[in-house]
Short mmCIF file of C-alpha atoms and ligand atoms in Angstrom, two decimals:
data_model
loop_
_atom_site.label_atom_id
_atom_site.label_comp_id
_atom_site.label_asym_id
_atom_site.label_seq_id
_atom_site.Cartn_x
_atom_site.Cartn_y
_atom_site.Cartn_z
CA MET Y 1 -173.93 153.70 81.45
CA SER Y 2 -175.07 156.48 79.05
CA SER Y 3 -178.52 157.94 79.34
CA ALA Y 4 -180.88 158.80 76.42
CA SER Y 5 -180.11 162.36 76.45
CA GLU Y 6 -176.42 161.74 76.58
CA ILE Y 7 -176.71 159.62 73.40
CA SER Y 8 -178.85 161.89 71.55
CA LYS Y 9 -176.33 164.75 72.42
CA GLU Y 10 -173.46 162.39 71.03
CA LEU Y 11 -175.49 161.84 67.74
CA LYS Y 12 -176.01 165.43 67.19
CA SER Y 13 -172.38 166.55 67.56
CA LEU Y 14 -171.56 163.70 65.36
CA VAL Y 15 -173.18 165.30 62.53
CA GLN Y 16 -171.30 168.44 63.26
CA GLU Y 17 -168.03 166.80 63.45
CA PHE Y 18 -168.57 164.77 60.21
CA GLU Y 19 -169.43 168.04 58.42
CA GLN Y 20 -166.07 169.56 59.59
CA THR Y 21 -164.11 166.49 58.64
CA LEU Y 22 -165.83 166.42 55.23
CA ASP Y 23 -164.89 170.14 54.77
CA GLN Y 24 -161.30 169.44 55.13
CA ALA Y 25 -161.18 166.50 52.90
CA SER Y 26 -159.64 167.21 49.57
CA SER Y 27 -159.44 163.98 47.84
CA LEU Y 28 -161.63 160.80 47.52
CA GLN Y 29 -159.02 159.00 49.78
CA ASP Y 30 -159.82 161.60 52.56
CA ILE Y 31 -163.62 160.89 52.17
CA GLU Y 32 -163.03 157.30 52.28
CA ALA Y 33 -161.04 157.59 55.37
CA ALA Y 34 -163.77 159.71 56.85
CA ARG Y 35 -166.52 157.34 55.90
CA VAL Y 36 -164.72 154.52 57.41
CA ASP Y 37 -164.04 156.49 60.70
CA TYR Y 38 -167.90 157.50 61.20
CA LEU Y 39 -169.97 155.06 59.18
CA GLY Y 40 -167.86 151.81 59.22
CA ARG Y 41 -168.70 148.74 60.84
CA LYS Y 42 -166.46 149.73 63.96
CA GLY Y 43 -167.14 153.43 63.20
CA ARG Y 44 -168.11 156.03 65.73
CA LEU Y 45 -171.85 155.80 64.78
CA ALA Y 46 -171.66 152.01 65.39
CA GLU Y 47 -170.14 152.70 68.71
CA ILE Y 48 -172.97 154.90 69.87
CA MET Y 49 -175.62 152.38 68.57
CA SER Y 50 -173.96 149.66 70.64
CA LYS Y 51 -175.04 151.61 73.77
CA LEU Y 52 -178.81 151.31 72.74
CA PRO Y 53 -179.42 147.88 74.50
CA GLY Y 54 -178.35 149.46 77.81
CA LEU Y 55 -181.25 151.97 77.75
CA PRO Y 56 -184.67 151.35 79.39
CA ASN Y 57 -187.38 149.78 77.08
CA GLU Y 58 -189.51 152.74 76.87
CA GLU Y 59 -186.49 155.13 75.62
CA ARG Y 60 -185.16 152.58 73.24
CA PRO Y 61 -187.34 152.99 70.12
CA GLN Y 62 -187.16 156.80 70.08
CA ILE Y 63 -183.41 157.06 70.48
CA GLY Y 64 -183.06 154.05 67.95
CA ARG Y 65 -185.25 156.27 65.33
CA LYS Y 66 -183.04 159.31 65.92
CA ALA Y 67 -180.00 157.13 65.36
CA ASN Y 68 -181.27 155.98 61.99
CA GLU Y 69 -182.03 159.57 61.04
CA ILE Y 70 -178.38 160.62 61.72
CA LYS Y 71 -177.09 157.78 59.67
CA GLN Y 72 -179.23 159.02 56.66
CA GLU Y 73 -177.93 162.36 57.37
CA LEU Y 74 -174.32 161.30 57.42
CA ASN Y 75 -174.75 159.35 54.34
CA SER Y 76 -176.18 162.36 52.42
CA LEU Y 77 -173.54 164.53 53.56
CA LEU Y 78 -171.06 162.03 52.22
CA SER Y 79 -172.36 161.67 48.68
CA ASN Y 80 -172.79 165.52 48.30
CA THR Y 81 -169.21 165.70 49.38
CA ILE Y 82 -168.23 163.19 46.68
CA SER Y 83 -170.14 164.94 43.85
CA ASP Y 84 -168.63 168.38 44.74
CA ILE Y 85 -165.07 167.06 44.66
CA ASP Y 86 -165.89 165.46 41.22
CA LYS Y 87 -167.34 168.83 39.88
CA VAL Y 88 -164.34 170.71 40.98
CA LYS Y 89 -161.97 168.22 39.33
CA GLU Y 90 -164.05 168.28 36.01
CA ASP Y 91 -164.01 172.17 36.08
CA GLU Y 92 -160.22 172.24 36.45
CA GLY Y 93 -160.17 170.07 33.53
CA GLN Y 94 -158.75 166.98 35.45
CA ALA Y 95 -161.50 164.39 35.87
CA LEU Y 96 -160.82 161.59 38.25
CA PHE Y 97 -158.28 160.20 35.73
CA ASP Y 98 -155.26 161.68 34.23
CA PRO Y 99 -155.41 162.09 30.62
CA SER Y 100 -152.01 162.83 29.99
CA MET Y 101 -150.92 159.22 31.16
CA PRO Y 102 -149.82 157.16 27.99
CA GLY Y 103 -152.47 154.75 27.09
CA ARG Y 104 -152.26 150.85 26.97
CA THR Y 105 -150.88 149.65 23.69
CA PRO Y 106 -153.10 147.19 22.19
CA ASP Y 107 -151.67 143.76 20.96
CA ILE Y 108 -150.97 143.89 17.47
CA GLY Y 109 -151.32 140.35 15.54
CA SER Y 110 -148.73 139.23 13.05
CA LEU Y 111 -148.67 136.45 10.53
CA HIS Y 112 -148.31 132.93 11.47
CA PRO Y 113 -144.92 131.41 10.44
CA VAL Y 114 -146.69 129.11 8.26
CA THR Y 115 -148.51 131.61 6.63
CA LYS Y 116 -145.05 133.62 6.26
CA VAL Y 117 -143.47 130.66 4.66
CA ILE Y 118 -146.37 130.20 2.08
CA ASN Y 119 -146.06 133.97 1.20
CA ASP Y 120 -142.19 133.71 0.96
CA ILE Y 121 -142.39 130.60 -1.46
CA CYS Y 122 -145.36 132.05 -3.65
CA SER Y 123 -143.44 135.40 -4.19
CA ILE Y 124 -140.13 133.48 -5.33
CA PHE Y 125 -142.22 131.76 -7.85
CA VAL Y 126 -144.32 134.67 -9.00
CA LYS Y 127 -140.84 136.36 -9.68
CA LEU Y 128 -140.37 133.60 -12.03
CA GLY Y 129 -143.48 133.98 -13.74
CA PHE Y 130 -145.63 131.61 -12.05
CA ASP Y 131 -149.38 132.36 -11.44
CA VAL Y 132 -150.88 131.59 -7.89
CA VAL Y 133 -154.05 129.45 -8.02
CA THR Y 134 -155.95 127.58 -5.40
CA GLY Y 135 -158.97 125.00 -5.23
CA PRO Y 136 -161.10 122.96 -2.86
CA GLU Y 137 -160.03 121.14 0.09
CA ILE Y 138 -162.76 118.61 -0.53
CA GLU Y 139 -162.20 116.81 -3.74
CA THR Y 140 -163.51 114.14 -5.94
CA ASP Y 141 -161.67 111.07 -6.40
CA PHE Y 142 -161.38 112.06 -10.03
CA TYR Y 143 -159.06 115.14 -9.33
CA ASN Y 144 -157.39 113.66 -6.28
CA PHE Y 145 -156.48 110.07 -7.74
CA GLU Y 146 -157.87 109.17 -11.02
CA ALA Y 147 -156.60 112.08 -13.32
CA LEU Y 148 -153.33 111.82 -11.57
CA ASN Y 149 -152.87 108.32 -13.13
CA LEU Y 150 -154.02 106.76 -9.84
CA PRO Y 151 -157.00 104.49 -11.14
CA PRO Y 152 -159.29 102.68 -8.41
CA GLY Y 153 -157.36 99.84 -6.85
CA HIS Y 154 -153.77 101.29 -7.66
CA PRO Y 155 -151.44 100.11 -5.03
CA ALA Y 156 -150.04 103.60 -4.77
CA ARG Y 157 -153.27 105.05 -3.33
CA ASP Y 158 -152.04 103.33 -0.22
CA MET Y 159 -149.14 105.70 0.09
CA GLN Y 160 -151.59 108.29 1.26
CA ASP Y 161 -153.73 107.52 4.09
CA THR Y 162 -156.80 109.20 2.65
CA LEU Y 163 -159.83 110.58 4.80
CA TYR Y 164 -162.98 109.64 2.76
CA ILE Y 165 -166.11 111.70 2.81
CA SER Y 166 -167.88 109.13 0.79
CA GLU Y 167 -166.65 106.59 -1.84
CA SER Y 168 -165.97 109.05 -4.49
CA VAL Y 169 -165.33 112.19 -2.29
CA VAL Y 170 -162.29 112.74 -0.23
CA LEU Y 171 -160.27 115.43 1.77
CA ARG Y 172 -157.55 116.07 -0.68
CA THR Y 173 -154.27 114.29 0.24
CA HIS Y 174 -152.05 116.62 -1.70
CA THR Y 175 -152.24 119.79 -3.71
CA SER Y 176 -151.53 117.80 -6.98
CA PRO Y 177 -155.20 117.91 -7.82
CA LEU Y 178 -154.63 121.49 -8.72
CA GLN Y 179 -152.54 120.59 -11.49
CA VAL Y 180 -155.52 118.73 -12.99
CA ARG Y 181 -157.97 121.49 -12.41
CA THR Y 182 -155.56 124.34 -13.68
CA MET Y 183 -154.65 122.34 -16.80
CA LEU Y 184 -158.36 121.72 -17.64
CA LYS Y 185 -158.89 125.42 -17.54
CA ARG Y 186 -155.95 126.58 -19.41
CA LYS Y 187 -153.92 125.71 -22.42
CA PRO Y 188 -150.10 125.72 -22.49
CA PRO Y 189 -147.86 127.33 -21.73
CA VAL Y 190 -148.91 127.11 -18.04
CA ALA Y 191 -146.85 127.95 -14.99
CA ALA Y 192 -148.72 128.01 -11.77
CA ILE Y 193 -148.15 127.67 -7.99
CA ALA Y 194 -150.76 126.39 -5.83
CA PRO Y 195 -150.75 126.61 -1.89
CA GLY Y 196 -153.28 124.72 0.24
CA LYS Y 197 -154.29 122.57 3.07
CA VAL Y 198 -153.97 118.95 2.69
CA TYR Y 199 -155.28 116.15 4.90
CA ARG Y 200 -153.99 112.56 5.79
CA ARG Y 201 -155.02 109.91 8.29
CA ASP Y 202 -151.74 110.21 10.15
CA SER Y 203 -150.81 111.68 13.52
CA ASP Y 204 -147.60 111.41 15.39
CA LEU Y 205 -144.48 113.61 16.26
CA THR Y 206 -143.75 114.39 12.69
CA HIS Y 207 -147.16 114.12 11.19
CA THR Y 208 -150.31 116.10 11.73
CA PRO Y 209 -153.76 115.11 10.09
CA MET Y 210 -153.73 118.69 8.41
CA PHE Y 211 -150.74 120.17 6.95
CA ASN Y 212 -149.89 122.59 4.11
CA GLN Y 213 -148.27 121.95 0.53
CA ILE Y 214 -147.30 124.01 -2.24
CA GLU Y 215 -147.87 122.52 -5.68
CA GLY Y 216 -145.79 124.00 -8.62
CA PHE Y 217 -145.86 122.87 -12.38
CA LEU Y 218 -145.00 124.19 -15.59
CA VAL Y 219 -146.18 123.08 -19.25
CA ASP Y 220 -144.83 124.22 -22.39
CA THR Y 221 -143.06 122.74 -25.31
CA ASP Y 222 -139.45 121.49 -24.77
CA VAL Y 223 -139.66 121.45 -21.01
CA ASN Y 224 -136.91 119.13 -19.64
CA MET Y 225 -135.55 117.72 -16.50
CA ALA Y 226 -132.69 120.52 -16.38
CA ASP Y 227 -135.39 123.13 -16.16
CA LEU Y 228 -136.85 121.46 -13.36
CA ARG Y 229 -133.37 121.17 -11.66
CA GLY Y 230 -132.62 124.74 -12.28
CA THR Y 231 -135.76 125.96 -11.15
CA LEU Y 232 -135.75 124.09 -7.95
CA THR Y 233 -132.12 124.71 -7.04
CA ALA Y 234 -132.70 128.56 -7.60
CA PHE Y 235 -135.70 128.24 -5.31
CA ALA Y 236 -133.82 126.35 -2.59
CA HIS Y 237 -130.91 129.05 -2.68
CA GLU Y 238 -133.51 131.81 -2.37
CA ILE Y 239 -135.70 130.47 0.29
CA PHE Y 240 -132.67 129.00 2.39
CA ASP Y 241 -129.41 130.26 1.63
CA PRO Y 242 -127.39 130.43 -1.45
CA GLY Y 243 -124.70 128.29 0.06
CA VAL Y 244 -127.35 125.37 0.50
CA LYS Y 245 -126.47 122.13 -1.50
CA VAL Y 246 -129.26 120.63 -3.54
CA ARG Y 247 -129.41 117.01 -4.55
CA PHE Y 248 -132.14 114.91 -6.66
CA ARG Y 249 -132.66 111.40 -5.51
CA PRO Y 250 -134.66 109.00 -7.88
CA SER Y 251 -138.07 108.15 -6.76
CA PHE Y 252 -141.68 107.25 -7.74
CA PHE Y 253 -144.97 108.99 -8.29
CA PRO Y 254 -147.61 107.65 -10.45
CA PHE Y 255 -148.21 111.39 -12.20
CA THR Y 256 -144.54 111.94 -12.95
CA GLU Y 257 -142.04 110.03 -14.95
CA PRO Y 258 -139.16 110.17 -14.14
CA SER Y 259 -139.63 111.19 -10.69
CA ALA Y 260 -137.24 112.54 -7.90
CA GLU Y 261 -137.18 113.75 -4.32
CA VAL Y 262 -134.87 116.76 -3.53
CA ASP Y 263 -132.83 116.93 -0.48
CA ILE Y 264 -130.97 120.11 0.77
CA SER Y 265 -127.77 119.86 2.84
CA CYS Y 266 -128.94 120.10 6.50
CA VAL Y 267 -129.34 123.80 7.44
CA MET Y 268 -129.09 122.83 11.21
CA CYS Y 269 -125.47 121.18 11.06
CA GLY Y 270 -124.49 122.49 7.73
CA GLY Y 271 -124.54 119.21 6.31
CA ARG Y 272 -121.88 117.77 8.51
CA GLY Y 273 -124.29 115.56 10.33
CA LYS Y 274 -122.78 116.47 13.65
CA SER Y 275 -123.18 119.74 15.73
CA ALA Y 276 -120.12 121.62 16.65
CA THR Y 277 -119.68 119.69 19.89
CA GLY Y 278 -119.88 116.58 17.98
CA GLU Y 279 -123.37 115.39 18.86
CA THR Y 280 -125.50 113.50 16.28
CA CYS Y 281 -127.71 116.14 14.19
CA ARG Y 282 -131.33 115.32 15.31
CA VAL Y 283 -132.72 116.99 12.10
CA CYS Y 284 -130.93 114.99 9.56
CA LYS Y 285 -130.12 111.98 11.54
CA GLU Y 286 -126.30 112.33 10.85
CA THR Y 287 -126.89 111.93 7.12
CA GLY Y 288 -126.20 115.60 6.31
CA TRP Y 289 -129.31 115.90 4.11
CA VAL Y 290 -132.96 116.85 4.57
CA GLU Y 291 -135.80 116.03 2.05
CA ILE Y 292 -137.87 118.95 1.17
CA LEU Y 293 -140.10 117.94 -1.75
CA GLY Y 294 -141.13 115.45 -4.54
CA CYS Y 295 -141.14 116.37 -8.14
CA GLY Y 296 -140.67 115.02 -11.71
CA MET Y 297 -141.59 115.26 -15.30
CA ILE Y 298 -145.44 115.22 -15.66
CA ASP Y 299 -146.49 111.95 -17.00
CA PRO Y 300 -147.93 111.82 -20.45
CA ALA Y 301 -150.96 109.82 -18.93
CA VAL Y 302 -151.90 113.04 -17.02
CA PHE Y 303 -151.87 115.07 -20.16
CA GLU Y 304 -154.18 112.60 -21.66
CA LYS Y 305 -156.79 113.26 -18.83
CA VAL Y 306 -156.73 117.04 -19.41
CA GLY Y 307 -156.72 117.11 -23.19
CA TYR Y 308 -153.12 118.22 -23.63
CA ASP Y 309 -151.33 116.91 -26.61
CA SER Y 310 -148.51 114.86 -24.94
CA GLU Y 311 -146.57 114.47 -28.28
CA LYS Y 312 -146.25 118.36 -28.44
CA TYR Y 313 -146.13 119.36 -24.67
CA THR Y 314 -143.77 118.42 -21.74
CA GLY Y 315 -143.86 119.64 -18.09
CA PHE Y 316 -142.55 119.28 -14.77
CA ALA Y 317 -144.20 119.44 -11.45
CA PHE Y 318 -143.19 119.51 -7.74
CA GLY Y 319 -145.04 119.27 -4.25
CA LEU Y 320 -143.43 120.57 -1.02
CA GLY Y 321 -144.43 120.49 2.57
CA VAL Y 322 -144.60 123.97 4.00
CA GLU Y 323 -144.38 123.11 7.68
CA ARG Y 324 -141.17 121.13 6.85
CA VAL Y 325 -139.60 124.18 5.06
CA ALA Y 326 -140.53 126.26 7.96
CA MET Y 327 -139.18 124.18 10.51
CA LEU Y 328 -135.75 124.16 8.69
CA LYS Y 329 -135.88 127.68 8.09
CA TYR Y 330 -136.67 128.81 11.69
CA GLY Y 331 -135.01 125.87 13.40
CA ILE Y 332 -138.14 124.77 14.86
CA GLY Y 333 -137.79 120.99 16.49
CA ASP Y 334 -141.47 120.11 16.81
CA LEU Y 335 -144.08 120.12 14.16
CA ARG Y 336 -146.91 120.48 16.78
CA MET Y 337 -145.74 123.95 17.71
CA PHE Y 338 -147.42 125.32 14.58
CA PHE Y 339 -150.78 124.23 15.56
CA GLU Y 340 -150.76 124.95 19.38
CA ASN Y 341 -151.31 128.66 18.97
CA ASP Y 342 -149.20 129.34 21.89
CA LEU Y 343 -148.57 133.16 22.01
CA ARG Y 344 -145.16 132.86 23.34
CA PHE Y 345 -144.15 130.80 20.29
CA LEU Y 346 -146.25 133.09 17.70
CA ASN Y 347 -145.00 136.24 19.16
CA GLN Y 348 -141.38 135.48 18.12
CA PHE Y 349 -142.41 135.97 14.43
CA SER Y 350 -143.91 139.28 14.88
N1 LIG L 1 -148.38 115.06 -4.46
C1 LIG L 1 -146.99 114.30 -4.02
C2 LIG L 1 -146.99 114.14 -2.62
O1 LIG L 1 -148.03 114.64 -1.93
C3 LIG L 1 -145.72 115.38 -4.33
C4 LIG L 1 -145.56 115.60 -5.76
C5 LIG L 1 -146.10 116.54 -6.43
C6 LIG L 1 -144.66 114.77 -6.31
C7 LIG L 1 -145.73 116.87 -7.58
C8 LIG L 1 -144.30 114.93 -7.83
C9 LIG L 1 -145.00 116.01 -8.46
O2 LIG L 1 -146.34 113.32 -2.16
#
């Protein structure tokens, strides 16, 4: 068993040895190793302290105090050495990090595929002389329905599952109110393209309560259905591929007469309806065609509402679904991908 004098000798030489060890240390790792060795839970100081309970009662307090002093001394030796090393490294122009290491590259954002398609579509029409216009997502019944030849109680209002804010205020169900807003402000000739979010009470695999539409319309003297066909065919060739086939199918909208829906030959299966391995094409459901928009010649009743002379002017209008075009253009099978903000999806468009 160690006596009090032996223990105090050990404590003293501990300081000297610690000093020598620190003198030889040349890095923070060396210093940390020395700290663990001397001051750690199973270090040399702890080992000496563990002998204290074996001392006679009257000697224990004195040696205990001594041990605490030594501990403090070791700690201050330690912190002096650390700041010395810091200084030396700074003097040498190399602080504790290496400034020549390449930095971390920050993530750079990119446009959402839907935004990209909106930009692409608008710029095609801007090149053709159309102006870009926008308007509110919260609309009155007048702009969303009534001025578009959809009076209250009209059965065609049911075609669109409207989200009502009040009896006369709705979340717009389509971008067609922008026809009305623009025509009320401008006199013909007018050619405008109007992108925007629209809302419907609808949610399943192929429908989301919010989606994007682009409205386009042109009013002048002598505008006819051939102008509409030519414009939309040129557009389809530009946004998809010059080889894509375009067909017009008779349809109905209250604000156009005659009305049509436009299909393009399926971009997934090349219009064959089957994949190269003979499986049914899921995109066109084997028909070889996919619908991309609704259109028609603007109904004279709409011109009456906005104060255009329907004897003098004619015009065409169309409305297309942006997400639908984006799905076809990029081969995306699930509409919900656009709204989940999964970076693994979005990064593919940067
Ligand atoms: N507004 C129609 C819809 O949302 C599309 C459309 C626009 C049809 C313009 C004809 C003319 O279904």
